Coordinates of C-alpha atoms and ligand atoms in Angstrom, one line a residue:
M1 CA 0.4 0.4 -0.1
S2 CA 1.3 3.7 -0.7
D3 CA 2.6 5.2 2.3
S4 CA 0.3 8.1 1.5
A5 CA -3.3 6.2 0.9
F6 CA -2.7 5.1 4.8
N7 CA -5.3 4.9 7.5
P8 CA -4.4 6.9 10.3
Y9 CA -5.6 3.6 12.6
E10 CA -3.5 1.4 10.7
M11 CA -1.0 3.5 11.4
A12 CA -1.3 3.5 14.8
R13 CA -1.8 0.2 15.5
E14 CA 1.3 -0.7 13.2
Q15 CA 3.3 2.0 15.9
F16 CA 2.1 0.3 18.1
D17 CA 2.8 -3.5 17.5
K18 CA 5.5 -2.6 17.1
I19 CA 6.6 -1.1 20.5
A20 CA 4.3 -4.1 21.9
D21 CA 6.9 -6.9 20.0
L22 CA 9.9 -4.6 21.7
I23 CA 8.5 -5.0 25.6
G24 CA 7.3 -8.4 24.7
L25 CA 3.7 -7.5 26.2
D26 CA 1.6 -10.8 26.5
A27 CA -1.4 -11.5 23.6
G28 CA -4.0 -10.2 26.2
T29 CA -2.9 -6.6 26.9
R30 CA -1.8 -6.3 23.6
E31 CA -5.4 -7.4 21.9
F32 CA -6.8 -4.4 24.9
L33 CA -4.7 -2.3 24.4
R34 CA -4.7 -2.1 20.7
S35 CA -8.7 -1.6 20.0
P36 CA -10.8 1.7 21.9
M37 CA -12.8 0.1 24.6
R38 CA -15.6 1.1 23.7
E39 CA -17.1 3.8 21.0
Y40 CA -20.7 5.7 20.1
H41 CA -21.6 6.9 16.6
F42 CA -24.6 9.1 16.5
A43 CA -26.8 11.4 13.8
I44 CA -26.7 14.8 14.7
P45 CA -29.8 16.2 13.2
V46 CA -29.7 20.2 12.7
H47 CA -32.4 22.9 11.6
M48 CA -30.5 24.9 9.3
D49 CA -30.9 28.5 9.4
D50 CA -32.4 28.2 5.3
G51 CA -34.9 26.3 6.6
S52 CA -34.0 22.6 5.6
V53 CA -32.9 20.2 8.0
R54 CA -29.5 18.1 7.6
V55 CA -27.9 15.1 9.7
F56 CA -24.1 15.0 10.5
R57 CA -22.7 12.3 12.2
G58 CA -21.1 11.9 15.4
F59 CA -18.7 10.1 16.9
R60 CA -17.0 10.0 20.0
V61 CA -14.3 6.7 21.2
Q62 CA -12.9 5.8 24.4
H63 CA -9.6 4.1 23.8
N64 CA -9.0 3.5 26.9
D65 CA -9.5 4.8 30.9
A66 CA -7.5 2.5 33.6
R67 CA -5.9 5.6 34.6
G68 CA -8.6 8.1 34.7
P69 CA -11.4 9.5 33.5
A70 CA -10.8 9.4 29.6
K71 CA -9.8 12.7 27.5
G72 CA -9.5 14.1 24.6
G73 CA -10.9 16.4 21.9
I74 CA -13.7 16.8 19.6
R75 CA -12.8 18.1 15.7
F76 CA -15.2 19.4 13.7
H77 CA -13.8 18.8 9.9
P78 CA -15.7 18.0 6.4
Q79 CA -13.0 14.5 6.4
E80 CA -13.5 13.0 9.7
T81 CA -13.8 9.8 9.8
V82 CA -14.6 6.9 12.6
D83 CA -10.7 5.5 11.9
T84 CA -8.9 8.8 12.1
V85 CA -11.1 9.2 16.2
R86 CA -10.2 5.8 16.8
A87 CA -6.1 6.5 15.9
L88 CA -6.5 10.0 17.4
S89 CA -8.3 8.6 20.3
M90 CA -5.6 6.1 21.2
W91 CA -2.4 8.7 20.5
M92 CA -4.6 10.4 23.3
T93 CA -4.2 7.4 25.7
W94 CA 0.0 7.3 25.3
K95 CA 0.0 11.4 25.2
T96 CA -1.8 11.5 29.3
A97 CA 0.7 8.9 29.6
A98 CA 3.7 10.3 28.3
V99 CA 3.0 13.2 30.9
D100 CA 1.9 10.8 33.4
I101 CA -1.1 12.6 34.1
P102 CA -4.4 10.9 36.2
L103 CA -6.4 10.8 32.5
G104 CA -7.1 8.2 29.5
G105 CA -7.5 8.4 25.6
S106 CA -10.7 9.8 23.8
K107 CA -11.6 11.2 21.0
G108 CA -14.4 12.5 18.9
G109 CA -15.2 14.3 16.0
V110 CA -18.2 15.4 13.7
I111 CA -18.6 15.3 10.2
C112 CA -19.1 18.9 9.0
D113 CA -17.1 22.1 7.7
P114 CA -17.7 25.2 10.0
H115 CA -16.3 27.5 7.6
N116 CA -20.2 27.1 5.8
L117 CA -22.0 26.8 9.0
S118 CA -23.0 30.0 11.2
S119 CA -22.3 30.1 14.8
R120 CA -26.4 29.4 14.8
E121 CA -25.5 26.2 12.8
Q122 CA -22.2 25.8 15.1
E123 CA -24.1 25.6 18.4
A124 CA -27.4 23.7 17.2
I125 CA -24.4 20.7 16.3
C126 CA -22.8 21.5 19.8
R127 CA -26.0 20.7 22.3
G128 CA -26.6 18.0 19.7
F129 CA -23.3 16.2 20.3
V130 CA -24.0 16.5 24.2
R131 CA -27.5 15.3 24.1
Q132 CA -26.5 12.3 22.0
L133 CA -23.4 11.3 24.4
A134 CA -24.6 13.2 27.9
R135 CA -24.7 9.8 30.2
D136 CA -21.3 8.2 28.1
I137 CA -19.2 11.5 29.4
G138 CA -18.6 13.4 32.9
P139 CA -16.2 15.1 35.2
V140 CA -14.7 11.5 36.0
R141 CA -15.7 9.9 33.1
D142 CA -14.8 11.3 29.8
V143 CA -13.9 15.0 29.4
P144 CA -13.5 16.5 25.8
A145 CA -11.9 19.4 24.9
P146 CA -11.2 21.6 21.6
D147 CA -9.1 20.1 18.8
V148 CA -8.8 20.9 14.8
M149 CA -11.5 24.1 14.1
T150 CA -13.4 24.2 17.7
N151 CA -13.1 26.2 19.9
A152 CA -13.5 27.4 23.7
Q153 CA -17.0 28.7 22.6
H154 CA -18.0 25.5 22.0
M155 CA -16.9 23.7 24.4
L156 CA -19.2 26.5 26.7
W157 CA -22.2 25.3 24.6
M158 CA -21.4 21.4 25.2
L159 CA -21.2 22.7 28.8
D160 CA -24.2 24.1 29.2
E161 CA -26.2 22.1 26.9
Y162 CA -24.8 19.6 29.8
E163 CA -25.6 21.0 32.8
T164 CA -29.2 21.8 31.3
I165 CA -29.9 18.1 31.2
M166 CA -28.3 17.1 34.4
G167 CA -28.8 19.8 36.3
G168 CA -26.2 21.5 38.2
R169 CA -23.4 22.9 37.2
H170 CA -20.1 20.0 36.1
P171 CA -17.7 22.5 35.2
G172 CA -15.7 19.6 35.0
L173 CA -17.1 18.0 32.0
I174 CA -14.7 19.8 29.4
T175 CA -11.8 21.8 29.5
G176 CA -10.8 24.7 27.2
K177 CA -13.5 26.7 28.1
P178 CA -13.3 30.3 28.0
V179 CA -11.2 32.0 30.8
G180 CA -14.3 33.3 33.5
M181 CA -16.6 30.5 32.1
G182 CA -14.1 27.9 34.5
G183 CA -11.8 27.7 31.9
S184 CA -7.9 28.1 32.4
L185 CA -5.7 30.8 31.9
G186 CA -2.6 29.8 29.4
R187 CA -5.2 27.0 28.5
T188 CA -4.9 28.4 24.6
Q189 CA -1.5 29.2 24.6
A190 CA -0.4 25.5 26.4
T191 CA -0.4 23.4 22.8
G192 CA 2.1 25.3 21.4
Y193 CA 4.0 26.6 24.4
G194 CA 4.4 22.9 25.3
V195 CA 5.8 22.4 21.8
V196 CA 8.9 24.9 22.1
Y197 CA 9.7 23.9 25.9
T198 CA 10.4 20.2 24.0
L199 CA 12.2 21.7 21.7
R200 CA 14.6 23.9 23.8
E201 CA 15.5 21.0 25.4
A202 CA 16.0 19.1 22.0
L203 CA 17.7 22.0 21.2
K204 CA 20.0 21.7 24.6
E205 CA 20.1 18.1 24.0
L206 CA 21.9 18.5 21.1
N207 CA 24.4 21.8 21.7
L208 CA 22.5 24.0 19.4
R209 CA 21.8 27.7 20.7
P210 CA 17.6 28.8 19.9
D211 CA 18.6 31.7 18.3
E212 CA 21.5 30.2 15.9
T213 CA 17.9 28.1 14.2
T214 CA 15.4 29.0 12.2
A215 CA 12.0 27.0 11.4
S216 CA 9.5 26.2 9.6
V217 CA 5.9 25.8 10.3
Q218 CA 3.3 23.9 8.7
G219 CA -0.5 25.4 9.8
F220 CA -1.2 28.5 11.1
G221 CA -4.2 27.8 13.5
N222 CA -3.7 27.9 17.1
V223 CA -0.9 25.5 17.7
A224 CA 1.3 27.3 15.3
Q225 CA 0.9 30.7 16.0
Y226 CA 1.7 30.1 20.1
A227 CA 4.8 27.6 18.8
I228 CA 5.3 30.3 16.4
E229 CA 5.0 33.1 19.3
L230 CA 7.4 31.3 22.3
Y231 CA 10.0 30.3 19.4
H232 CA 10.2 33.6 18.8
Q233 CA 10.7 34.6 22.3
I234 CA 13.3 32.2 23.1
G235 CA 15.4 33.9 19.9
G236 CA 14.0 31.7 17.2
K237 CA 13.6 32.7 13.8
V238 CA 10.2 31.0 11.4
V239 CA 11.1 32.0 7.3
C240 CA 8.0 30.1 6.3
V241 CA 4.5 29.0 7.3
S242 CA 1.5 26.8 5.8
C243 CA -2.0 27.0 5.5
W244 CA -5.3 26.0 3.9
D245 CA -6.6 28.4 1.7
Q246 CA -10.2 28.0 2.0
E247 CA -11.3 29.3 -1.2
A248 CA -9.1 27.7 -3.5
Q249 CA -9.1 24.5 -1.6
A250 CA -5.3 24.1 -1.4
A251 CA -2.1 25.1 0.4
F252 CA 0.1 27.3 0.2
A253 CA 3.4 28.2 2.3
F254 CA 4.2 32.0 2.5
F255 CA 8.7 32.7 2.9
M256 CA 9.6 35.2 4.9
K257 CA 13.8 35.0 4.7
D258 CA 14.1 37.4 7.4
G259 CA 11.8 36.0 9.4
V260 CA 7.2 36.2 9.1
D261 CA 6.0 38.9 11.6
L262 CA 3.6 36.7 13.5
E263 CA 1.2 39.9 14.7
Q264 CA 1.3 41.2 11.2
L265 CA 0.1 37.6 10.0
R266 CA -2.6 37.5 12.9
G267 CA -4.3 40.5 11.2
M268 CA -4.2 38.9 7.6
T269 CA -5.9 35.3 8.8
D270 CA -9.7 34.2 9.4
R271 CA -10.4 32.3 12.5
F272 CA -9.4 28.9 11.2
G273 CA -6.2 29.9 10.5
G274 CA -6.0 31.0 7.1
I275 CA -3.6 34.0 5.8
D276 CA -5.5 36.0 3.1
R277 CA -2.9 35.5 0.2
S278 CA -3.5 39.1 -1.6
K279 CA -2.7 40.9 2.2
A280 CA 0.7 38.7 2.5
E281 CA 1.8 39.8 -0.9
A282 CA 1.4 42.5 -0.4
A283 CA 3.2 42.6 2.7
G284 CA 6.5 41.0 0.4
Y285 CA 5.8 37.5 1.6
E286 CA 6.9 35.0 -1.3
V287 CA 3.5 32.5 -1.5
L288 CA 4.5 29.1 -2.5
P289 CA 2.8 25.9 -3.2
G290 CA 1.6 24.3 0.3
D291 CA 4.3 21.3 0.6
A292 CA 6.3 23.6 0.3
W293 CA 7.1 24.4 4.0
L294 CA 8.6 20.9 4.0
E295 CA 11.4 21.7 1.6
Q296 CA 12.4 24.7 3.0
D297 CA 16.6 24.8 3.7
V298 CA 16.1 25.7 7.9
D299 CA 16.9 23.2 11.4
I300 CA 13.9 23.0 12.6
L301 CA 10.1 21.5 11.3
I302 CA 7.5 21.8 13.3
P303 CA 3.7 20.5 11.5
C304 CA 1.1 21.7 13.3
A305 CA -1.6 20.7 11.2
L306 CA -3.2 17.3 10.1
E307 CA -2.3 13.8 10.5
N308 CA -0.6 12.2 7.3
Q309 CA 1.5 15.0 6.0
I310 CA 5.1 14.0 6.3
T311 CA 5.0 10.3 3.9
G312 CA 8.1 8.2 3.3
E313 CA 6.8 9.6 -0.4
N314 CA 7.6 13.4 0.6
A315 CA 10.3 12.9 3.4
G316 CA 13.1 12.5 0.7
K317 CA 12.7 16.3 -0.2
I318 CA 13.8 17.6 3.6
S319 CA 16.9 19.5 3.3
G320 CA 20.1 17.9 5.1
R321 CA 19.8 21.0 7.4
V322 CA 17.2 19.9 9.3
K323 CA 18.0 19.1 12.4
V324 CA 15.0 18.7 14.2
L325 CA 11.9 17.6 13.9
A326 CA 8.9 18.5 16.8
E327 CA 5.2 17.3 15.5
G328 CA 2.5 19.7 17.1
A329 CA -0.1 18.0 15.1
N330 CA -2.0 14.4 15.6
G331 CA 0.2 11.7 13.3
P332 CA 1.8 14.1 11.0
T333 CA 4.2 11.6 10.4
T334 CA 3.6 8.3 9.0
P335 CA 5.7 5.0 9.6
G336 CA 7.0 5.1 6.0
A337 CA 8.3 8.8 6.4
D338 CA 9.8 7.4 9.8
K339 CA 12.5 5.1 8.2
V340 CA 13.6 7.6 6.6
L341 CA 14.2 10.7 9.6
H342 CA 15.4 7.8 10.9
E343 CA 17.8 6.9 8.8
K344 CA 19.2 11.2 8.1
G345 CA 19.3 11.3 11.3
I346 CA 16.9 13.7 12.2
F347 CA 16.1 14.5 16.2
L348 CA 12.0 13.4 16.6
I349 CA 10.0 15.1 19.0
P350 CA 6.8 12.8 18.7
D351 CA 3.6 14.0 18.3
F352 CA 2.1 12.8 21.6
L353 CA 5.0 14.4 24.0
A354 CA 5.6 17.4 21.6
N355 CA 1.7 18.4 21.9
A356 CA 0.6 17.4 25.5
G357 CA 1.2 20.9 26.4
G358 CA -3.0 21.1 25.8
V359 CA -4.4 18.2 27.5
T360 CA -1.7 18.6 30.6
C361 CA -3.0 22.5 30.9
S362 CA -6.8 20.6 30.6
Y363 CA -5.7 18.7 33.7
F364 CA -4.6 22.3 35.6
E365 CA -8.2 23.0 34.5
Q366 CA -10.2 20.3 35.5
V367 CA -8.0 20.4 39.0
Q368 CA -8.4 24.1 39.1
S369 CA -12.4 23.9 38.6
N370 CA -12.6 21.0 41.1
M371 CA -11.3 23.8 43.5
N372 CA -12.8 27.1 41.9
Y373 CA -10.0 28.3 42.7
Y374 CA -8.0 29.9 38.9
W375 CA -3.7 30.1 39.1
E376 CA -2.4 32.9 38.2
M377 CA -0.8 32.8 34.0
D378 CA 2.7 32.4 35.4
E379 CA 1.7 29.5 37.9
V380 CA 0.0 27.7 35.0
L381 CA 3.1 28.0 32.3
G382 CA 5.5 27.1 34.9
K383 CA 3.6 23.7 35.9
L384 CA 3.3 23.6 32.7
D385 CA 7.0 23.7 31.6
L386 CA 8.0 21.4 34.9
K387 CA 5.8 18.6 33.4
M388 CA 6.6 18.9 29.7
T389 CA 10.5 19.1 30.5
A390 CA 10.1 16.5 33.1
A391 CA 8.4 14.3 30.1
F392 CA 10.6 15.1 27.7
L393 CA 13.8 14.3 29.4
A394 CA 13.2 11.0 30.5
V395 CA 12.1 9.6 26.4
S396 CA 15.4 10.7 25.8
E397 CA 17.3 9.8 28.6
L398 CA 15.7 6.1 27.5
A399 CA 16.5 6.8 23.9
R400 CA 20.2 7.6 24.5
K401 CA 20.7 4.4 26.8
K402 CA 18.8 2.5 24.8
K403 CA 19.7 3.3 21.6
L404 CA 15.6 3.6 20.3
Y405 CA 14.5 6.4 17.9
M406 CA 12.2 9.2 20.0
R407 CA 9.1 7.8 19.1
D408 CA 9.5 4.3 20.2
A409 CA 11.6 5.4 23.4
A410 CA 7.7 7.5 24.5
Y411 CA 6.0 4.7 23.4
V412 CA 8.3 2.1 26.1
I413 CA 7.1 4.7 28.3
S414 CA 3.6 5.3 28.1
I415 CA 2.6 1.4 26.9
N416 CA 4.0 0.3 30.1
R417 CA 2.3 3.0 31.8
V418 CA -1.3 1.7 30.8
A419 CA -0.2 -1.5 30.7
T420 CA 0.4 -1.8 34.7
A421 CA -2.3 0.7 35.4
C422 CA -4.8 -2.3 33.5
R423 CA -2.7 -5.3 35.0
E424 CA -3.3 -3.6 38.5
R425 CA -6.9 -3.4 37.6
G426 CA -7.1 -7.0 37.5
W427 CA -8.5 -5.9 33.8
V428 CA -5.4 -7.7 32.1
Ligands
LIG1 N1 -7.0 18.3 21.3 C1 -6.3 18.1 22.4 C2 -5.1 17.2 21.6 O1 -5.1 16.0 21.1 C3 -6.2 18.4 23.7 C4 -7.1 17.3 24.3 C5 -7.5 17.7 25.6 O2 -7.2 19.1 26.2 O3 -7.9 17.1 26.8 O4 -3.9 16.8 22.8

């Protein structure tokens, strides 16, 4: 099968099987962990603004909750599939285990394109999603959060619907809520900043000074924007970003030799991270085909868009200068591409470690919601940095000691933690 035709669920299982072999996982535990524990498929009928009724398909997949309530975002995407959600739920299990927070893994998705939906229609989808699931999610069962094309407003609508059904106030149902409505300061920044905390540690390990490095970023949504913000603060220079252009139905890359101006780009970007091409051109950016982000002569690549972007077919185009690949997105690199990266000696910070800042801050948000006492920004970011740095160091130490590829080292740690929890509960 061609690498780019990869099904993400197959890919997540291939990654898992490789490590199950490596650590000699027993057959029962392997069978249990290579599939989700529970999944829900449902229809969400919505009265559209034009008077018609449209039916949207929704999924929630709870991969594992041995270490704590299942945890994971909800994506709105026109190409969503249940297999993508299954893969993402599995990666959430490894992610919460990698940063050692007391949560499991889940994911949700709705097949829809918010670009073409009014605010009221999106609200109806959010409320409809919760109506289908209210008894199967909850603060001690499964806790949703934002993901691709969902945000704090969507989370608040979902919370409000849940509280309407259940009665009372249950802020621990969901994370990524607006600040002031049970949200945590720093949650918006957390995923992108977390990528850079791990990147900073990787650069230390490679004896590279951040202010002597350049980077190219795929995507310009929430994760990408905050990764760029903190990477610039530590002295780095992003020379290329790419994003999806909804009108053209194609991706484009924006190149600026002296470094992109984050604030300027934000000023010409829609709420989904789409950069206005003519405004960017007028501001002096060179507009290139979307794939160009991968081929830049930079030290660092930071994919922050969707899964399945770096494949066995295009990984050969990565410049010989690239030293680090930090996966801000979930599942951006296929196993075929992993082989190429490994051969090229590129230091990989795998997705479920690099982008774990979001769920780590979600955990802090739950803790704050439970106490009904909210921390200052410094406290949130300080705790986030500590967690991310400790998780990175544990993985990189194991990789060094056992001469493992970073993704494999992270998997060894996470799978062992989850398998131990399942065993100690007497499940397997
Ligand atoms: N959707 C984010 C992720 O993929 C955050 C999940 C969460 O906060 O629960 O990690």
